Tab-separated table of C-alpha atoms and ligand atoms in Angstrom:
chain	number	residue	atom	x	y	z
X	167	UNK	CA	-11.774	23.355	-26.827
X	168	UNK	CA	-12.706	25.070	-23.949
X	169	UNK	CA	-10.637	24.398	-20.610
X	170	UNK	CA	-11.805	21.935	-18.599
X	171	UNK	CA	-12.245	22.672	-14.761
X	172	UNK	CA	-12.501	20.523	-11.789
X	173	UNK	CA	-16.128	21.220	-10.487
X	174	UNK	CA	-16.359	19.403	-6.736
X	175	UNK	CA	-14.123	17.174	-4.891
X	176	UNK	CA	-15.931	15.151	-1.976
X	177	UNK	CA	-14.249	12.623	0.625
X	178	UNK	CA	-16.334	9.703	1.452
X	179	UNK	CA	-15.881	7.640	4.828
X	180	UNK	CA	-16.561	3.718	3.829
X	181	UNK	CA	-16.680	1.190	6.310
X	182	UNK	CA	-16.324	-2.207	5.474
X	183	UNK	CA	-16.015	-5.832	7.100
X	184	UNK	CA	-12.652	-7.717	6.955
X	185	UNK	CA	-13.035	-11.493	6.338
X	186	UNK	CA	-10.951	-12.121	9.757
X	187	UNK	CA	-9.323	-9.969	12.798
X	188	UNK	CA	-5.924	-8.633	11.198
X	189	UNK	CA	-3.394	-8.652	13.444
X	190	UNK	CA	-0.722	-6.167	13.024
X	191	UNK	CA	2.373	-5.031	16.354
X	192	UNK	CA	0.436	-1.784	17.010
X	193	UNK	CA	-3.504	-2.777	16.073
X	194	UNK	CA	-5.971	-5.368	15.505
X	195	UNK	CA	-7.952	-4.478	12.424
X	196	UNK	CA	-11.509	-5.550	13.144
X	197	UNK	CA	-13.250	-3.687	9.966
X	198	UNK	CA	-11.287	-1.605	7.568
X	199	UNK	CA	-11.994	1.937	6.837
X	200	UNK	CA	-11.802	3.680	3.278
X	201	UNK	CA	-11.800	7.468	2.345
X	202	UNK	CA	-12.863	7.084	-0.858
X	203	UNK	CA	-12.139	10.372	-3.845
X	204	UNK	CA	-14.476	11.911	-5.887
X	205	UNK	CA	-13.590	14.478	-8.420
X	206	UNK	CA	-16.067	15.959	-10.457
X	207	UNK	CA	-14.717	17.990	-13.550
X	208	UNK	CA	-17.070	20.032	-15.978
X	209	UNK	CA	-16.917	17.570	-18.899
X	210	UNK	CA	-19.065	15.665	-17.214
X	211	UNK	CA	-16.425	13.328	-16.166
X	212	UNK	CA	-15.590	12.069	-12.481
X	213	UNK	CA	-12.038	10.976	-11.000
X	214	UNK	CA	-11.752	7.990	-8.377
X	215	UNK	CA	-9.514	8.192	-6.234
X	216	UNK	CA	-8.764	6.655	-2.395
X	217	UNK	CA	-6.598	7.752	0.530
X	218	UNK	CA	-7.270	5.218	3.409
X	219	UNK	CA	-4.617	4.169	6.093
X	220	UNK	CA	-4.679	1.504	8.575
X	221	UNK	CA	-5.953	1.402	12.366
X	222	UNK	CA	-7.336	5.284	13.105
X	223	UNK	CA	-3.722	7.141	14.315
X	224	UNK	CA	-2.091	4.065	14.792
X	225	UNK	CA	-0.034	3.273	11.473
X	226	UNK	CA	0.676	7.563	10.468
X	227	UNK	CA	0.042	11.065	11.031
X	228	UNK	CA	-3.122	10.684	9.416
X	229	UNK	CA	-6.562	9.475	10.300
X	230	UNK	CA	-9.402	8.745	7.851
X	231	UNK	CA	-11.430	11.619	9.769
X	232	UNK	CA	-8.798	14.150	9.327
X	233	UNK	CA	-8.122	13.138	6.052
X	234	UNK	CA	-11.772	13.729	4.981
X	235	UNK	CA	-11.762	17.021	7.094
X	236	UNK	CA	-8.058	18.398	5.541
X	237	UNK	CA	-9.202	17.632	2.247
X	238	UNK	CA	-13.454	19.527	3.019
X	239	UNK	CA	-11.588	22.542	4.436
X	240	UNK	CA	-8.001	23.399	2.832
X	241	UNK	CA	-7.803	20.906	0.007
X	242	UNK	CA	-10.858	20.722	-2.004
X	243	UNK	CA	-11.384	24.306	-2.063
X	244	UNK	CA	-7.526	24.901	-3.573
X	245	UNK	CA	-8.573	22.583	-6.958
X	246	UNK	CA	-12.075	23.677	-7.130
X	247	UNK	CA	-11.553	25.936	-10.445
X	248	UNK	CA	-8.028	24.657	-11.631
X	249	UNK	CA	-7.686	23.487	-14.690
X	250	UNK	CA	-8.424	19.740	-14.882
X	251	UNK	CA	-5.807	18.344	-17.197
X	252	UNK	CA	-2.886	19.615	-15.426
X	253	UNK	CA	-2.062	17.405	-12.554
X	254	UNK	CA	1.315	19.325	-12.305
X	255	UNK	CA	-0.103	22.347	-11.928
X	256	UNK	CA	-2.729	21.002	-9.578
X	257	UNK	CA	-0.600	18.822	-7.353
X	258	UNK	CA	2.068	22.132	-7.214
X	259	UNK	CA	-0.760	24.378	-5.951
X	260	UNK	CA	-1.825	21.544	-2.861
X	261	UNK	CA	2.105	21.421	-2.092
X	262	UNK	CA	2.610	24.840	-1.996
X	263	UNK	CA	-0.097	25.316	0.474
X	264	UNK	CA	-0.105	22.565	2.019
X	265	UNK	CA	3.119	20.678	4.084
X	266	UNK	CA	2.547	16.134	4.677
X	267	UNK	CA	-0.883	15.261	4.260
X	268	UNK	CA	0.535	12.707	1.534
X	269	UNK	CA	-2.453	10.430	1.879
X	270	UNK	CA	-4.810	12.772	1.125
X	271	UNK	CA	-2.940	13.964	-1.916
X	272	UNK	CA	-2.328	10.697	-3.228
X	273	UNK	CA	-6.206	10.372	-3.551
X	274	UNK	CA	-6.477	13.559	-5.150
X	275	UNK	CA	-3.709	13.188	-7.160
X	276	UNK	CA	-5.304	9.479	-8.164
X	277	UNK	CA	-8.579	10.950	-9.058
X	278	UNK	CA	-7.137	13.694	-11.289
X	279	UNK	CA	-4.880	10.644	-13.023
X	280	UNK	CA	-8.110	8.448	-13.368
X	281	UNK	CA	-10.680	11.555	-14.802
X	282	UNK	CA	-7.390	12.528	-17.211
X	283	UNK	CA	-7.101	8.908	-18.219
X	284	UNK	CA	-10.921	8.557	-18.961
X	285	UNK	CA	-11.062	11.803	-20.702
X	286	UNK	CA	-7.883	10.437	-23.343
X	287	UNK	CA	-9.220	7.363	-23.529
X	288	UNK	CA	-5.832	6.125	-21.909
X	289	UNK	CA	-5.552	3.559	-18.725
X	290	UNK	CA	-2.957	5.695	-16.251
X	291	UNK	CA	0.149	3.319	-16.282
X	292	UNK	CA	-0.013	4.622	-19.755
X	293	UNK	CA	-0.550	8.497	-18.528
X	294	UNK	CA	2.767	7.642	-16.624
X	295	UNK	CA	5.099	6.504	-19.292
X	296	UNK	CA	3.362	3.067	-19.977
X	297	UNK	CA	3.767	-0.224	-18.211
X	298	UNK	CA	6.252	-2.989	-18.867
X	299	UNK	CA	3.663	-5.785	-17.498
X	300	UNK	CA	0.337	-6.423	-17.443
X	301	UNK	CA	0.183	-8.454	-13.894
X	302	UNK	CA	1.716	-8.298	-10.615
X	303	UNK	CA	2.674	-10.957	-8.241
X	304	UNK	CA	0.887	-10.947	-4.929
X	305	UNK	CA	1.849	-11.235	-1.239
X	306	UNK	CA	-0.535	-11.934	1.547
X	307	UNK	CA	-0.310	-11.071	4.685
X	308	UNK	CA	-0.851	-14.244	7.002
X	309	UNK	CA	-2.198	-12.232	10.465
X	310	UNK	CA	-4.917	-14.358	12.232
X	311	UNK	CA	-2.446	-14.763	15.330
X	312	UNK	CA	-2.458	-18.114	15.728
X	313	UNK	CA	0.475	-20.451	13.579
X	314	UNK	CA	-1.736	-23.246	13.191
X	315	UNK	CA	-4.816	-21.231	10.976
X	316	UNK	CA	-1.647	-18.961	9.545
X	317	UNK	CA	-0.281	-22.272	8.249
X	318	UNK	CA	-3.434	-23.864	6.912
X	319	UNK	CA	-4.560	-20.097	5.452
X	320	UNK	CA	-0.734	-20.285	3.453
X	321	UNK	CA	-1.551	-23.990	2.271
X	322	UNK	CA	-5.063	-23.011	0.954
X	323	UNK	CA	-3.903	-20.115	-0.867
X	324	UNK	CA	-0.681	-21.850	-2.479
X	325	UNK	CA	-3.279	-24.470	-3.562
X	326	UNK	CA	-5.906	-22.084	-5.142
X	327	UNK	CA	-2.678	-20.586	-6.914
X	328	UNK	CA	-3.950	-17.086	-5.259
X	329	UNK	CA	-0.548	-16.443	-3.318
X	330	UNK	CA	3.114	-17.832	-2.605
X	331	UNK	CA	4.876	-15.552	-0.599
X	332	UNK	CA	3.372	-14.347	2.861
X	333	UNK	CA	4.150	-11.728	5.010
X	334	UNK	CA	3.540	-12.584	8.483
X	335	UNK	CA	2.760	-9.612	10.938
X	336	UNK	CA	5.391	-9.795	13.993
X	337	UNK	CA	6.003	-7.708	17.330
X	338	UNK	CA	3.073	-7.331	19.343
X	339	UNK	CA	4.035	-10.671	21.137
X	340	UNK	CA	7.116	-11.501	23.119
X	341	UNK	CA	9.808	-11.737	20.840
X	342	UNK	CA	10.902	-15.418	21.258
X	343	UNK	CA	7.274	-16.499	20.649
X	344	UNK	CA	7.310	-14.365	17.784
X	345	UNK	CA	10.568	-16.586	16.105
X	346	UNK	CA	9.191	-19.552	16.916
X	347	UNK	CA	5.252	-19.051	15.052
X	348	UNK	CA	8.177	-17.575	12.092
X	349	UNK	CA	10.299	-20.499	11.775
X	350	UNK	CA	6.951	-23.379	12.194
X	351	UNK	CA	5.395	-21.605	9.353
X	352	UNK	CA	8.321	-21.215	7.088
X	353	UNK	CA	9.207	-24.876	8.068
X	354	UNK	CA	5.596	-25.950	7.127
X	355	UNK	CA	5.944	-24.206	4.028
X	356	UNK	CA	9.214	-25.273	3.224
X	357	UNK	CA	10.599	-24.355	-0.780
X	358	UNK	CA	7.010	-23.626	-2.073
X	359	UNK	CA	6.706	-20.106	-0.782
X	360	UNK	CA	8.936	-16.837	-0.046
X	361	UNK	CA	8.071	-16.192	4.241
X	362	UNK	CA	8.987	-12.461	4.771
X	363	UNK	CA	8.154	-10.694	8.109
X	364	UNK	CA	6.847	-7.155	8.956
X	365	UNK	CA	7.823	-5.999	12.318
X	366	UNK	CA	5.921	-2.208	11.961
X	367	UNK	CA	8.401	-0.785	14.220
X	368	UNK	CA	7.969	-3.207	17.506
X	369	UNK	CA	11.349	-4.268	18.314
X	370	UNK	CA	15.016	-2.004	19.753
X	371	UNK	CA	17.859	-2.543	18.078
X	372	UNK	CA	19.297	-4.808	21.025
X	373	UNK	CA	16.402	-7.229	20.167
X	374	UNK	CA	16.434	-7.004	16.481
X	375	UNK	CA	20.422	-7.750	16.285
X	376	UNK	CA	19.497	-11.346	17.437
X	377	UNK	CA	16.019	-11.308	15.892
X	378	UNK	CA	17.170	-10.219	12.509
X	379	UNK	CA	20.039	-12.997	12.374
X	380	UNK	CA	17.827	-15.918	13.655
X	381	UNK	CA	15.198	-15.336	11.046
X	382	UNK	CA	17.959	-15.295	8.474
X	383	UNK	CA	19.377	-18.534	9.382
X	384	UNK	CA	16.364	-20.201	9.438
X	385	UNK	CA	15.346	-19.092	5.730
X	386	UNK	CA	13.301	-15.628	5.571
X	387	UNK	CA	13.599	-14.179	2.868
X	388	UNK	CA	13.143	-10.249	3.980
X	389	UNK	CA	12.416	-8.410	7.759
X	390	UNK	CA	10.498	-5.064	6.915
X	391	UNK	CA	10.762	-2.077	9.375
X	392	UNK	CA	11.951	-4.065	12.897
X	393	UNK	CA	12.869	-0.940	14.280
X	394	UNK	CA	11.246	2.632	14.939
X	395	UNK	CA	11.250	5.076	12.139
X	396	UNK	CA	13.162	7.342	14.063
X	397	UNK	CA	16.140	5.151	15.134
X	398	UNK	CA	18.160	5.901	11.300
X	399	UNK	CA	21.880	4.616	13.141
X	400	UNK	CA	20.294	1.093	14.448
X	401	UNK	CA	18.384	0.640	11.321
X	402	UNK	CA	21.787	1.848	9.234
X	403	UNK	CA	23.667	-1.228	11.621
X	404	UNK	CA	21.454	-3.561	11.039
X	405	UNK	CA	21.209	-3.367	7.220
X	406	UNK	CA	24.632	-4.148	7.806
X	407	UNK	CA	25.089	-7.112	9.672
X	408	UNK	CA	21.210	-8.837	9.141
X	409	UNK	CA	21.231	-12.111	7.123
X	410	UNK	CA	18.456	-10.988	5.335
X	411	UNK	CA	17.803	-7.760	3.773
X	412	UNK	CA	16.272	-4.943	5.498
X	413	UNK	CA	13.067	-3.494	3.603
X	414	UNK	CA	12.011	0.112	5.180
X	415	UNK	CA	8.442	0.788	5.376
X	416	UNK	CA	7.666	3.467	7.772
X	417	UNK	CA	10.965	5.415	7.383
X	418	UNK	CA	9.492	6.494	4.747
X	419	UNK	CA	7.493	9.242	5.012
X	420	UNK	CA	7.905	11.295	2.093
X	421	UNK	CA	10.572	11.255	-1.319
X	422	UNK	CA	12.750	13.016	0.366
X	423	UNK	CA	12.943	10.273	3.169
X	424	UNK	CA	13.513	7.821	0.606
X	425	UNK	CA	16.704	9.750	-0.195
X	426	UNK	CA	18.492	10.164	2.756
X	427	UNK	CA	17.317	6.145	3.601
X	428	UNK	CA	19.366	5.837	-0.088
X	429	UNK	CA	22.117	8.151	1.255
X	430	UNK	CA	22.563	6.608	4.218
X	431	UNK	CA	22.845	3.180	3.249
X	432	UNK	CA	19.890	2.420	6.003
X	433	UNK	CA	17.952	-0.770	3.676
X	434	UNK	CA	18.731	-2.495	0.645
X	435	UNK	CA	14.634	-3.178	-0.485
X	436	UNK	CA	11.654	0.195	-0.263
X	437	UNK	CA	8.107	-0.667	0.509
X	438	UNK	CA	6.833	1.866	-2.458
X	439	UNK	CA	3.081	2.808	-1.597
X	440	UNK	CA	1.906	5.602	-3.054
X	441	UNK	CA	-0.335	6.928	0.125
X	442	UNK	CA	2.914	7.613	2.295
X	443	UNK	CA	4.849	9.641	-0.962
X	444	UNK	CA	1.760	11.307	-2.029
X	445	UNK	CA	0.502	9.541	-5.173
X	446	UNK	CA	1.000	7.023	-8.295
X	447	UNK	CA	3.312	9.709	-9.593
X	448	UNK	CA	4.874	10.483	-6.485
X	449	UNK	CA	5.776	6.961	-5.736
X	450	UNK	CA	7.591	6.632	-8.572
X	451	UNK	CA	10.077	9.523	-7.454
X	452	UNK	CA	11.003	7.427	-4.475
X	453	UNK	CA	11.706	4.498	-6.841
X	454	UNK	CA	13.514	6.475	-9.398
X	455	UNK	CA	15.899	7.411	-6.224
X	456	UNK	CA	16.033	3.760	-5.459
X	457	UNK	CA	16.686	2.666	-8.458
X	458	UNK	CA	19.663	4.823	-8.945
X	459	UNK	CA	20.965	4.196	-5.530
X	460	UNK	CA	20.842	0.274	-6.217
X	461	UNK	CA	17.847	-0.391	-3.770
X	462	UNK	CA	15.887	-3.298	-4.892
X	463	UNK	CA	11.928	-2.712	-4.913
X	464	UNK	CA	8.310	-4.158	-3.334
X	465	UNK	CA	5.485	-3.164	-4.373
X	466	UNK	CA	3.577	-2.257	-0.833
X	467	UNK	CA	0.082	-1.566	0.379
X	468	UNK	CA	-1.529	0.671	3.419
X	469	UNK	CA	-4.691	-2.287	2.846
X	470	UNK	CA	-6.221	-0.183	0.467
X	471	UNK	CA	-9.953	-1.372	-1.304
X	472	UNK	CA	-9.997	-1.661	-5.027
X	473	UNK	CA	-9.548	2.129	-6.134
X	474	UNK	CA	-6.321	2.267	-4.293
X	475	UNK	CA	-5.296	-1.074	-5.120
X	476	UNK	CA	-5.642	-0.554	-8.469
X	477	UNK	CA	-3.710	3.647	-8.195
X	478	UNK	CA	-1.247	1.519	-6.965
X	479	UNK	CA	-0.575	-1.344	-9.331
X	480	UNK	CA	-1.086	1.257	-12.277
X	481	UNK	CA	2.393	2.842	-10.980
X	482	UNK	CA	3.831	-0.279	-10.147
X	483	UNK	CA	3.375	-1.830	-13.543
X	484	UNK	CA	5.542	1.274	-14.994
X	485	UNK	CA	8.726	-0.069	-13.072
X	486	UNK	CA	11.478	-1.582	-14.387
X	487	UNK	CA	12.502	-3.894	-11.971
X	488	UNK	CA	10.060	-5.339	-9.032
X	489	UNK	CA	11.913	-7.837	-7.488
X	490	UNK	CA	10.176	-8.545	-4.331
X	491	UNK	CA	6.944	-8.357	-6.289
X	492	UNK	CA	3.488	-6.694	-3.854
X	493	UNK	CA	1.663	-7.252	-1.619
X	494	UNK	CA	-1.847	-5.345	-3.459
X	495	UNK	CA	-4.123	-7.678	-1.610
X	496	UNK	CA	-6.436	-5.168	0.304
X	497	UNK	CA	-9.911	-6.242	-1.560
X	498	UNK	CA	-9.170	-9.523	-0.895
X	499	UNK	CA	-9.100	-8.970	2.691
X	500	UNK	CA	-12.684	-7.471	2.661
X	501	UNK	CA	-15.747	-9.053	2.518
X	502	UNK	CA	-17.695	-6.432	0.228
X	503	UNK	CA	-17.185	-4.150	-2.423
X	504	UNK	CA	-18.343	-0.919	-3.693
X	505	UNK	CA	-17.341	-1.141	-7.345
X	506	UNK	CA	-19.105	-2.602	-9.708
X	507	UNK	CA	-16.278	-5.436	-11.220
X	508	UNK	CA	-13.566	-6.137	-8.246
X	509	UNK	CA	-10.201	-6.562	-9.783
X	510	UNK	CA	-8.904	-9.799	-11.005
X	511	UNK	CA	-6.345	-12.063	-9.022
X	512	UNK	CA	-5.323	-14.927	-11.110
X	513	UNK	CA	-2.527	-17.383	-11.133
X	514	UNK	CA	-0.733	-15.522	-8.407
X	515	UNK	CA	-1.054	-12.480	-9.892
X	516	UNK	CA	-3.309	-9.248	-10.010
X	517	UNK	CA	-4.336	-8.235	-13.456
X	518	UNK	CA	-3.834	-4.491	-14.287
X	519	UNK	CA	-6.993	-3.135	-16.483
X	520	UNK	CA	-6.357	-1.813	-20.146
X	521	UNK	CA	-9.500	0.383	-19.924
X	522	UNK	CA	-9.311	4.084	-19.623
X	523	UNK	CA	-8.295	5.361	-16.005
X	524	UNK	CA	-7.915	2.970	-13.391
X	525	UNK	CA	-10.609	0.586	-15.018
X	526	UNK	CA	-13.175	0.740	-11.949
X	527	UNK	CA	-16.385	2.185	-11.696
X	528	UNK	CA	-18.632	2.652	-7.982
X	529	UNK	CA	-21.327	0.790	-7.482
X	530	UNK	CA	-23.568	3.251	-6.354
X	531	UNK	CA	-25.980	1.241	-4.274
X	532	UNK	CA	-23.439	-0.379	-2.420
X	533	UNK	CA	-21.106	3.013	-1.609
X	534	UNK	CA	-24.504	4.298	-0.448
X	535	UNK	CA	-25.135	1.437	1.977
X	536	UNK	CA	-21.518	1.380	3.569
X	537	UNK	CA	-20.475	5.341	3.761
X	538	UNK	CA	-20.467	6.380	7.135
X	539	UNK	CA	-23.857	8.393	8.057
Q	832	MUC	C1	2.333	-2.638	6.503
Q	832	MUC	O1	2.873	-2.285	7.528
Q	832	MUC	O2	3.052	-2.982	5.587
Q	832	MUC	C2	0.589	-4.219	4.533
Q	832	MUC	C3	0.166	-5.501	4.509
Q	832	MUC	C4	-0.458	-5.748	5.725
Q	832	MUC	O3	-0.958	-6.790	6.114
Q	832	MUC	O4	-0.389	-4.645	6.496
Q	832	MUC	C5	0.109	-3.600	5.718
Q	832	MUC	C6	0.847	-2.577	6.424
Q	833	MG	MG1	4.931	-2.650	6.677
């Protein structure tokens, strides 16, 4: 057989409606924005792939716009002629030339997964190693700003058996206001759900001392990130003394951040998502490091549509232990799609596809109506 080659790559800005404002410490998502991966190969077979962040520059180093520009001018043009099948070889050549950009790889490296998986007639959790479950459990993110809607938004979804655990966005108000909307929620809630809270970063270590402990005591179950990236000593002292466990999110940046987080003892849970390590088979690097250093996993999200979603949960199903389950809700939080079957949430769960590649396929009429002119 002759080799096959990778043809084109294109980046595609998507805009799409969000069923409600999204909240989060550093920005208010009105509309989310996808960068959506096309690889075309010379068997006549195309790659999906997504690498979409959260809020312009406001979440990482990394914007959709310079994502589609890095990949037009220095990315694309280092895969167009490489052999297809050989996502070592291909993902090697973008490192070597190229330093960060882990979103856009993680698209690239999704759509060369997703055309490989198509051409074997293999679904990728089974590219990478094969998975050990067919469904994950799902978080959402309760983020309207107001407790009473956050409360009623938690009741409807534990009653449609779509969710029970929620993440609640913290930090952008003042901090005592912040505990209080925490505690009425998880007091509302009561026994029937898991209430974790993401901080992205807001608080200092003076305020997250108290912070972390009060949440604790008053039955949350995790505090992502409450600190900057950059502080590693606070965030090393307060996986010490916080009642409840430290989950990094931001610090990590790369694999090698998640080892010296492991090394230095600086969270006992990793957010894995596979746009900030650079891919489904990056990602699980990080949680091969976690894994041997004891760190318990989640399953995390950068609010991803469907093709990213799914990149995700393909990885995720490979792991061995998940025990703070995901949070792969991004489609959910949209009010359109551009693939032609959305995945399937069910019984708290999302459903992994057995089809070849990630199991999704673009609906062309729609991708045409919502990329950016
Ligand atoms: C984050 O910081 O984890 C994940 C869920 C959500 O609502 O926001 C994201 C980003
Ligand atoms: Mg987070």
């Amino acid at each position: 057989m002759s080799q096959v080659l990778i043809e084109s790559v294109e980046a595609i800005i998507v805009d799409l409606p969000t069923i409600r404002p999204h909240k989060l410490a550093m920005h208010t998502m009105q509309n989310q924005t996808l960068v959506v991966i096309r690889l075309r190969c010379s068997d006549g077979i195309e790659g999906l792939g997504e690498s979409t962040t959260i809020g312009g520059l406001a979440y990482g180093n990394e914007s959709p716009e310079s994502i589609k520009q890095n990949i037009d001018s220095h990315l694309a043009p280092l895969l167009v002629g490489q052999d297809a099948c050989n996502i070592n070889a291909a993902m090697l050549r973008l490192d070597k030339a190229a330093k960060g950009n882990t979103f856009a790889k993680s698209g690239l490296e999704s759509a060369l997964l997703d055309a490989q998986g198509k051409r074997l007639g293999l679904p990728v959790s089974e590219l990478l190693g094969g998975r050990v479950r067919d469904g994950l459990e799902v978080a959402w993110t309760l983020a309207s700003g107001d407790t009473a809607k956050d409360i009623a938004e938690a009741e409807h979804m534990l009653e449609i058996r779509r969710h029970r655990i929620f993440k609640l966005k913290i930090g952008a108000g003042e901090v005592n206001r912040d505990l209080k909307h925490v505690i009425a929620i998880k007091q509302a809630l009561g026994d029937n759900a898991s209430v974790r809270v993401d901080v992205n970063q807001a608080w200092d270590e003076s305020v997250a001392l108290r912070a972390c402990r009060i949440l604790g005591d008053n039955g949350i179950d995790l505090i992502e990130q409450p600190i900057s990236r950059i502080n590693r000593s606070g965030q090393v002292r307060l996986n010490q003394r916080s009642p409840a466990p430290i989950m990094a999110d931001e610090s990590i940046e790369s694999v090698e951040d998640a080892f010296s987080l492991a090394a230095d003892g600086a969270a006992s849970i990793f957010a894995l998502k596979i746009a900030k390590n650079g891919g489904p088979r990056a990602v699980l690097r990080t949680a091969q490091i976690a894994e041997a250093a004891g760190i318990a996993l989640y399953g995390g999200t950068m609010l991803e549509g469907s093709i990213g979603t799914l990149a995700s949960a393909h990885a995720f199903v490979t792991l061995k232990q998940l025990t703070w389950h995901t949070e792969l809700f991004g489609p959910l939080l949209l009010t359109e799609e551009i693939v032609s079957e959305a995945p399937v949430y069910r019984d708290f769960q999302l459903h992994v596809p057995r089809t070849p590649g990630l199991g999704l396929a673009l609906d062309e009429e729609r991708l045409a109506f919502f990329r950016r002119k």
